Amino acid sequence: MFRSRYISFNPHRIYIRHRHSKINKISSQISNKRNVSEDIHMEDEPGEELDETSSNKYNELGNEDELDDEGELDEYELDEEDEPDDEDEPDDEDEIEYEPDEYVSDEPNENESDYEESEELDDLDINEEVVDESLKSEQLPHTSGVFAPYFSNITEALMFCWVQKHNISTHAYDELADIIHHQQFKSEDVVKNSRRFRKYRQRLPLLPIRSRQIHISSKKTPSTSKNIGNAYYFSITDIICHVLNNPLSFNRMYFGPGQEVVENKELWHGNIWKESLRFGQASITIAGNKYYSGDFVTYRKSSGSPKEIGRILAIVQQDNGLKIKIQRVLLYEDLPINLQSNDRMERSEEGELWFLDREMDDATINIEPQVISRRVPITILYDDDVIDRDSLKIREILYKYNGHWRLRDVKYSYRHPSEFAAFEEPTTEFPVYKLYIDLYYDDFGTFRNVYHSLGGVYIQIGNMPFSERNQLRNHFVLGFVPFGGCFDDFIKPFIAEMKQLEEGKIMDIQG
């Protein structure tokens, strides 16, 4: 009497298998659809209503089954005396079987997502709170006046409106309050026209602002931009003069020779300052003879020792006295045995010498000025120049690599600044101040926008100690490259000005 029945849902082809009983699921669904009045009528005549409803439903199912191709469904009979009991209800063994189909959609249900969002919005509404509200009447101060009870006087009202209207920051208001409460502040001295402050600025010893036109690239700016723009900048000479006339800055600057110390901290502790003729000490007078940095000389390490040849690398300050830093020059006899070939011996007879690489431990020494005997003319052959065969010359450098002595061409060596940056000391009675100018360019974009790239050009004065150079106030702005401006055009006046400063310039320093 009980047969398995499958009901197919066409959209997803989901098959539900269940068992039939005297009161099946179909009758329960039909009974649930009735209204309240029908339910009350069922209580009066339960047997007749149930039989009529069941028979009508089964007749409908039977008609539908006749149209089905399979035709495997049977008719169901329900006696009037049969009543539903606990055994006839669907048991827990009913199963739901899903058959996969390519037409089944995996998209989430929109109704479910909308329901979840509505629940979240309801939760947010529940969490709503007041974060800022006006004071209640009993909390307001008990004051009398025109602005009561909100403000005590007109000063409070005006200051409050001014701060709120112009969005004044806390720091700016604190400074204004300090000015107003200053003992010497007088309200009658405050000018009513802000343009008067422009004239006040011209009274101060401020740096003049210069302007020049530069080319603007159309590839880096919007199409509405012009091809020519104005660049505003300061002069390097004006900045130097301004710094040197500041007693606090001038007294902390160093203008002496390079210093020999155990640990390098300042710029004048490095080799660039020591060996450069433009920063360190360029010459020294010994026994009436003037020797320059970069000269070749003969010297004795100690009294009674043979004379040796060396090159003056720098004139440095060590132990509160001047010393001369020498790079050793070797003779043929000083070369390692494995490098003493017949060819080099013949060249040594023609006056050839050899450099000892300055990176070797004993390549450079510091000697006293008085041990220098005389100057020696020596030529360094960076190329195959034809010179006098009997003159002294250097073509190779001795160095050590992986524990073995080797020779390399002198053109691969470090060149002394005196060879490419010659300097003539000015013959004047005025004091000479040599400045270490560090000019650098910082390219950055405002708001990370390619159309608003803005590069800043700055200078630092290396004569200041590191503690002073590390402060932002000692980074001096020369100017900013306009949006889309050509850096080469912008930097031209600074390069020309630096060349003029290299030649020397007379300034009025410290009165």
XYZ file of C-alpha atoms in Angstrom:
511
model
C 0.000 0.000 0.000
C 2.901 2.309 0.676
C 5.050 3.101 -2.325
C 7.967 5.424 -2.804
C 7.082 8.539 -4.694
C 9.376 11.141 -6.276
C 8.267 14.694 -6.873
C 10.428 16.675 -9.323
C 11.047 20.401 -9.179
C 11.954 21.469 -12.680
C 14.120 24.590 -12.007
C 16.852 22.705 -10.149
C 15.791 19.081 -10.729
C 15.681 18.335 -7.011
C 14.020 15.052 -6.109
C 12.316 14.524 -2.734
C 11.538 11.008 -1.595
C 9.105 10.386 1.243
C 6.739 7.705 2.465
C 2.958 7.846 2.188
C 0.777 7.342 5.198
C -2.887 7.709 5.924
C -2.350 11.410 6.438
C 0.477 12.438 4.119
C 2.225 15.708 3.541
C -0.092 16.776 0.775
C -3.105 16.706 3.041
C -1.181 18.612 5.696
C -0.264 21.342 3.211
C -3.865 21.633 2.054
C -5.128 21.889 5.598
C -2.573 24.621 6.389
C -3.894 26.769 3.566
C -7.352 26.959 5.025
C -8.432 30.044 6.899
C -9.547 30.292 10.479
C -13.224 29.772 9.734
C -12.541 26.508 7.938
C -10.405 25.309 10.844
C -13.263 25.960 13.223
C -15.583 24.019 10.914
C -13.131 21.134 10.894
C -13.360 20.909 14.641
C -17.118 20.444 14.346
C -16.950 17.756 11.584
C -13.440 16.453 11.361
C -14.195 13.203 9.554
C -16.245 14.561 6.663
C -14.008 17.566 5.952
C -10.889 15.501 5.979
C -12.293 12.872 3.607
C -13.587 15.476 1.182
C -10.351 17.399 1.111
C -8.206 14.330 0.711
C -10.324 12.878 -2.085
C -10.289 16.149 -4.015
C -6.568 16.432 -3.729
C -5.938 12.852 -4.722
C -8.222 13.256 -7.738
C -6.150 16.219 -8.833
C -2.966 14.252 -8.410
C -4.472 11.355 -10.301
C -5.372 13.575 -13.234
C -1.860 14.918 -13.316
C -0.383 11.449 -13.160
C -2.426 10.395 -16.190
C -0.620 13.036 -18.201
C 2.746 11.750 -16.988
C 4.634 9.469 -19.393
C 5.678 7.033 -16.700
C 2.230 6.545 -15.141
C 3.572 4.730 -12.115
C 1.553 6.496 -9.426
C -1.353 4.736 -7.669
C -4.531 6.126 -6.217
C -4.822 6.520 -2.505
C -7.813 5.499 -0.484
C -8.691 6.960 2.829
C -11.468 5.533 4.930
C -13.741 7.859 6.825
C -13.081 6.012 10.024
C -9.311 6.326 9.678
C -7.770 8.967 11.888
C -4.184 10.119 12.015
C -2.041 8.659 14.727
C 1.560 8.985 15.790
C 2.666 6.085 13.657
C 1.376 7.656 10.438
C 3.404 10.874 10.704
C 6.524 11.201 8.582
C 9.480 9.543 10.236
C 13.020 10.759 10.443
C 14.164 8.520 7.641
C 12.819 10.851 4.948
C 15.694 11.806 2.735
C 16.300 14.679 0.368
C 18.359 13.762 -2.632
C 19.959 16.387 -4.889
C 21.071 15.557 -8.342
C 23.703 17.899 -9.773
C 22.771 19.791 -12.868
C 24.650 22.274 -14.994
C 21.725 24.653 -14.834
C 21.849 25.003 -11.065
C 22.877 28.557 -10.117
C 25.531 29.134 -7.436
C 24.728 32.809 -6.959
C 23.750 33.896 -3.431
C 20.189 34.672 -2.678
C 19.584 38.417 -2.937
C 16.771 38.281 -0.430
C 19.037 36.717 2.163
C 21.776 39.351 1.640
C 19.231 42.164 1.863
C 17.880 40.653 5.042
C 21.355 40.474 6.564
C 22.089 44.082 5.602
C 18.841 45.225 7.141
C 19.756 43.418 10.351
C 23.144 45.157 10.392
C 21.502 48.536 9.854
C 19.130 47.808 12.698
C 22.103 47.009 14.927
C 23.755 50.298 13.936
C 20.606 52.199 14.775
C 20.539 50.555 18.161
C 24.181 51.645 18.802
C 23.479 55.300 17.978
C 24.596 57.767 20.632
C 25.015 61.519 21.034
C 28.647 62.604 21.078
C 28.206 66.366 21.276
C 25.255 68.297 22.603
C 24.497 71.593 24.214
C 24.462 72.035 27.938
C 21.182 71.983 29.741
C 19.821 75.154 31.271
C 20.816 74.143 34.797
C 24.394 73.510 33.614
C 24.920 76.949 32.041
C 26.914 79.526 34.042
C 24.859 82.009 36.025
C 25.899 85.281 34.391
C 24.154 88.480 33.512
C 24.652 90.691 30.512
C 23.837 91.082 26.867
C 25.386 87.717 25.901
C 24.125 85.817 28.968
C 23.896 82.950 29.591
C 26.163 81.851 26.708
C 29.104 84.256 27.167
C 30.221 86.348 30.099
C 31.221 89.375 28.036
C 31.720 90.633 24.511
C 35.402 89.623 24.455
C 34.537 85.961 24.866
C 31.862 86.198 22.175
C 34.132 87.920 19.652
C 37.069 85.579 20.215
C 34.829 82.522 19.961
C 33.294 83.678 16.684
C 36.720 84.536 15.254
C 38.213 81.134 16.145
C 35.244 79.210 14.744
C 34.946 81.287 11.585
C 38.607 81.059 10.523
C 39.289 77.589 11.972
C 42.212 78.810 14.079
C 44.549 76.065 15.293
C 45.379 75.567 18.943
C 49.029 76.542 18.468
C 48.117 79.745 16.626
C 45.638 80.746 19.304
C 48.176 80.075 22.071
C 50.641 82.419 20.379
C 47.956 85.090 20.003
C 47.041 84.751 23.671
C 50.714 85.153 24.643
C 50.923 88.336 22.570
C 47.778 89.826 24.079
C 48.839 89.020 27.653
C 52.339 90.420 27.159
C 53.126 93.212 29.586
C 54.125 95.679 26.870
C 51.232 94.892 24.529
C 48.921 97.828 23.796
C 45.720 97.419 21.851
C 45.890 100.975 20.509
C 49.133 100.080 18.650
C 47.457 97.368 16.574
C 47.035 98.496 12.957
C 43.659 97.958 11.315
C 45.017 97.319 7.822
C 46.986 94.117 7.230
C 48.780 95.666 4.257
C 50.890 97.630 6.679
C 52.691 94.390 7.557
C 54.134 94.230 4.040
C 55.930 97.489 4.676
C 57.126 96.173 8.025
C 58.744 93.239 6.217
C 60.810 95.556 4.038
C 62.332 97.131 7.139
C 63.889 93.820 8.206
C 67.267 92.546 6.923
C 65.667 89.718 4.946
C 67.088 88.059 1.850
C 65.930 89.487 -1.486
C 63.806 87.188 -3.636
C 64.848 86.891 -7.271
C 62.845 85.760 -10.270
C 63.574 84.552 -13.781
C 61.616 82.825 -16.522
C 62.221 79.174 -17.401
C 60.755 76.777 -19.922
C 57.770 74.637 -18.858
C 57.394 71.229 -20.480
C 53.926 70.545 -21.888
C 54.389 66.809 -21.280
C 54.494 67.243 -17.519
C 51.696 69.778 -17.060
C 48.011 70.055 -17.995
C 47.125 71.266 -21.465
C 46.019 74.635 -20.096
C 49.477 75.458 -18.683
C 51.763 78.020 -20.286
C 55.089 77.187 -21.914
C 56.995 79.732 -19.819
C 56.809 80.198 -16.058
C 58.495 82.251 -13.368
C 60.988 80.650 -10.998
C 61.633 82.322 -7.648
C 64.861 81.730 -5.751
C 67.476 83.137 -3.383
C 71.078 83.931 -4.203
C 73.865 81.722 -2.820
C 75.987 84.800 -2.168
C 73.199 86.446 -0.166
C 72.771 83.326 1.968
C 76.522 83.068 2.639
C 76.742 86.737 3.564
C 73.708 86.383 5.829
C 75.205 83.366 7.635
C 78.681 84.852 8.051
C 77.231 88.033 9.533
C 75.371 86.032 12.156
C 77.684 85.951 15.211
C 76.112 82.764 16.584
C 76.698 80.877 13.335
C 80.081 82.392 12.516
C 81.630 81.555 15.888
C 80.744 77.861 15.463
C 82.185 77.489 11.966
C 85.617 75.995 11.206
C 87.975 77.457 8.573
C 91.273 75.701 9.382
C 93.211 72.812 7.833
C 92.102 69.202 7.940
C 92.519 67.465 11.273
C 94.017 64.060 12.005
C 91.826 62.332 14.615
C 91.195 58.766 15.703
C 87.475 58.845 14.852
C 86.172 60.970 12.001
C 83.066 62.968 12.879
C 83.265 66.231 10.951
C 83.888 67.035 7.304
C 87.325 68.465 8.087
C 88.333 65.059 9.442
C 88.035 63.461 5.998
C 90.468 63.276 3.096
C 88.394 65.525 0.838
C 88.858 68.465 3.171
C 92.488 67.639 3.933
C 93.693 67.231 0.357
C 91.596 69.882 -1.373
C 93.270 73.229 -1.915
C 89.895 74.968 -1.673
C 88.958 73.704 1.789
C 92.111 72.794 3.687
C 95.508 74.450 3.873
C 96.976 74.748 0.394
C 100.613 75.595 1.199
C 103.222 75.797 3.909
C 106.459 77.762 4.135
C 109.554 75.835 5.283
C 112.949 77.540 5.571
C 111.814 80.326 3.272
C 110.520 77.930 0.621
C 106.832 77.535 -0.101
C 105.518 74.015 -0.640
C 102.069 73.251 -1.993
C 99.836 70.272 -1.520
C 100.550 67.858 -4.369
C 104.288 68.630 -4.687
C 106.959 65.894 -4.778
C 109.687 66.382 -2.170
C 112.631 64.605 -0.590
C 112.654 64.031 3.160
C 114.304 62.104 5.955
C 112.285 60.080 8.427
C 114.882 60.708 11.108
C 118.325 62.239 11.436
C 120.949 60.048 9.798
C 118.420 58.069 7.714
C 118.712 58.124 3.903
C 116.641 60.528 1.868
C 113.383 59.287 0.448
C 110.986 60.636 -2.163
C 107.342 61.278 -1.478
C 104.340 63.354 -2.467
C 102.615 65.886 -0.216
C 99.015 64.715 0.037
C 97.829 67.201 2.642
C 98.895 69.676 5.281
C 97.012 68.617 8.396
C 96.684 69.596 12.009
C 97.680 66.953 14.538
C 98.418 67.343 18.245
C 97.945 71.128 18.013
C 100.623 71.392 15.333
C 100.968 71.164 11.572
C 102.091 67.906 9.998
C 102.674 66.960 6.379
C 101.009 63.840 5.056
C 103.336 62.080 2.576
C 102.651 59.293 0.051
C 105.723 57.137 -0.480
C 107.458 56.854 -3.873
C 109.568 53.715 -4.487
C 112.842 53.163 -6.278
C 113.670 50.061 -8.298
C 115.466 48.522 -5.312
C 112.289 48.895 -3.208
C 110.197 46.714 -5.541
C 109.527 43.056 -4.614
C 111.996 40.596 -6.104
C 109.426 38.945 -8.351
C 108.745 42.327 -10.014
C 112.385 43.372 -10.528
C 112.632 42.573 -14.226
C 115.314 43.683 -16.662
C 112.877 45.959 -18.435
C 112.016 47.816 -15.224
C 115.691 48.045 -14.315
C 116.430 49.760 -17.633
C 113.488 52.104 -17.128
C 114.692 52.947 -13.627
C 118.030 53.981 -15.080
C 116.091 56.435 -17.252
C 114.486 57.978 -14.138
C 111.313 55.937 -13.636
C 109.842 55.624 -10.142
C 106.859 53.761 -8.702
C 103.950 54.794 -6.507
C 103.016 52.699 -3.486
C 99.237 52.352 -3.382
C 97.863 54.625 -0.693
C 95.583 51.872 0.607
C 98.610 49.935 1.898
C 99.353 50.187 5.604
C 102.705 51.967 5.308
C 101.949 53.900 2.106
C 101.290 57.244 3.864
C 103.077 58.787 6.832
C 102.840 62.071 8.717
C 106.142 63.911 9.075
C 107.292 67.139 10.626
C 107.660 70.071 8.211
C 111.346 70.595 9.036
C 112.412 67.154 7.752
C 111.595 68.146 4.167
C 114.743 68.890 2.160
C 113.671 70.181 -1.236
C 111.131 69.960 -4.045
C 111.572 67.320 -6.762
C 110.003 67.683 -10.248
C 108.286 64.391 -11.142
C 105.827 63.755 -13.986
C 102.964 61.278 -13.744
C 102.401 59.526 -17.090
C 98.661 59.099 -17.363
C 99.089 58.618 -21.113
C 102.014 57.956 -23.458
C 103.252 61.504 -23.608
C 106.746 61.960 -24.996
C 108.918 63.588 -22.350
C 112.594 63.923 -21.631
C 114.074 60.496 -21.022
C 116.273 61.747 -18.196
C 113.432 63.358 -16.196
C 111.802 61.628 -13.236
C 108.482 60.003 -14.028
C 105.944 57.555 -12.625
C 104.090 55.061 -14.819
C 102.971 52.249 -12.461
C 101.612 51.676 -8.963
C 102.604 48.849 -6.638
C 99.734 47.185 -4.783
C 98.884 43.877 -3.128
C 96.004 41.611 -4.154
C 95.192 38.315 -2.412
C 98.555 38.394 -0.683
C 100.535 38.891 -3.908
C 102.332 42.044 -5.047
C 101.229 43.394 -8.408
C 101.639 46.472 -10.602
C 98.956 48.456 -12.441
C 98.974 51.467 -14.708
C 98.998 54.828 -12.995
C 95.922 55.997 -14.923
C 93.853 53.660 -12.730
C 94.972 55.432 -9.578
C 93.408 58.127 -7.437
C 94.199 61.618 -8.705
C 95.147 64.344 -6.304
C 92.832 67.413 -6.297
C 95.779 69.638 -7.244
C 95.812 67.965 -10.678
C 92.239 68.817 -11.695
C 91.220 71.659 -9.322
C 94.102 74.075 -9.277
C 93.877 76.961 -6.863
C 95.810 80.184 -6.569
C 95.894 81.722 -3.148
C 94.798 85.352 -3.260
C 97.441 87.928 -2.444
C 95.529 90.158 -0.070
C 95.726 91.395 3.470
C 92.118 90.494 4.157
C 91.373 87.224 5.922
C 90.427 84.389 3.571
C 87.503 82.141 4.524
C 87.159 78.923 2.545
C 83.620 77.585 2.510
C 82.463 74.030 1.933
C 79.199 74.459 0.000
C 76.998 71.388 -0.382
C 74.318 72.001 -3.026
C 71.712 69.267 -3.408
C 68.398 68.730 -5.156
C 65.375 66.993 -3.653
C 62.807 65.967 -6.254
C 59.391 65.177 -4.845
C 55.769 65.331 -5.967
C 52.995 67.041 -4.055
C 50.126 64.647 -3.388
C 52.018 62.027 -5.462
C 50.693 63.632 -8.629
C 52.856 63.656 -11.736
C 51.383 67.004 -12.778
C 52.455 68.592 -9.520
C 56.068 67.488 -9.187
C 58.005 70.081 -7.221
C 61.767 69.878 -6.751
C 63.628 71.855 -4.118
C 67.240 73.043 -4.360
C 69.065 73.516 -1.053
C 72.548 74.271 0.233
C 74.407 73.449 3.403
C 77.612 74.987 4.676
C 80.030 72.222 5.618
C 82.061 74.505 7.881
C 79.398 74.051 10.533
C 79.782 71.122 12.937
C 77.568 68.106 12.472
C 75.349 69.086 15.401
C 74.522 72.350 13.608
C 74.171 70.860 10.121
C 71.737 68.309 11.502
C 69.268 71.066 12.370
C 66.601 72.046 9.879
C 67.285 75.765 10.257
C 70.733 75.294 8.708
C 69.323 73.790 5.495
C 68.950 76.857 3.319
C 66.389 76.833 0.516
C 67.527 78.290 -2.792
C 64.243 77.756 -4.605
C 61.738 75.309 -6.034
C 61.532 74.133 -9.618
C 58.077 75.089 -10.952
C 55.619 72.401 -11.988
C 56.895 70.945 -15.239
C 59.921 73.228 -15.231
C 63.250 72.224 -16.724
C 65.819 71.550 -14.004
C 68.738 72.468 -16.275
C 67.286 75.924 -16.857
C 66.588 76.403 -13.172
C 70.078 75.399 -11.993
C 72.024 77.568 -14.475
C 72.248 80.727 -12.325
C 73.465 78.710 -9.330
C 76.240 77.063 -11.350
C 77.366 80.437 -12.660
C 77.309 81.849 -9.143
C 79.370 78.954 -7.778
C 82.014 79.555 -10.439
C 82.227 83.186 -9.390
C 82.633 82.177 -5.755
C 85.467 79.795 -6.717
C 87.396 82.764 -8.043
C 86.910 84.552 -4.724
C 84.649 87.396 -3.713
C 85.076 90.255 -1.262
C 82.322 90.499 1.344
C 81.681 92.717 4.324
C 81.768 90.260 7.222
C 81.128 91.177 10.849
C 81.236 94.914 10.142
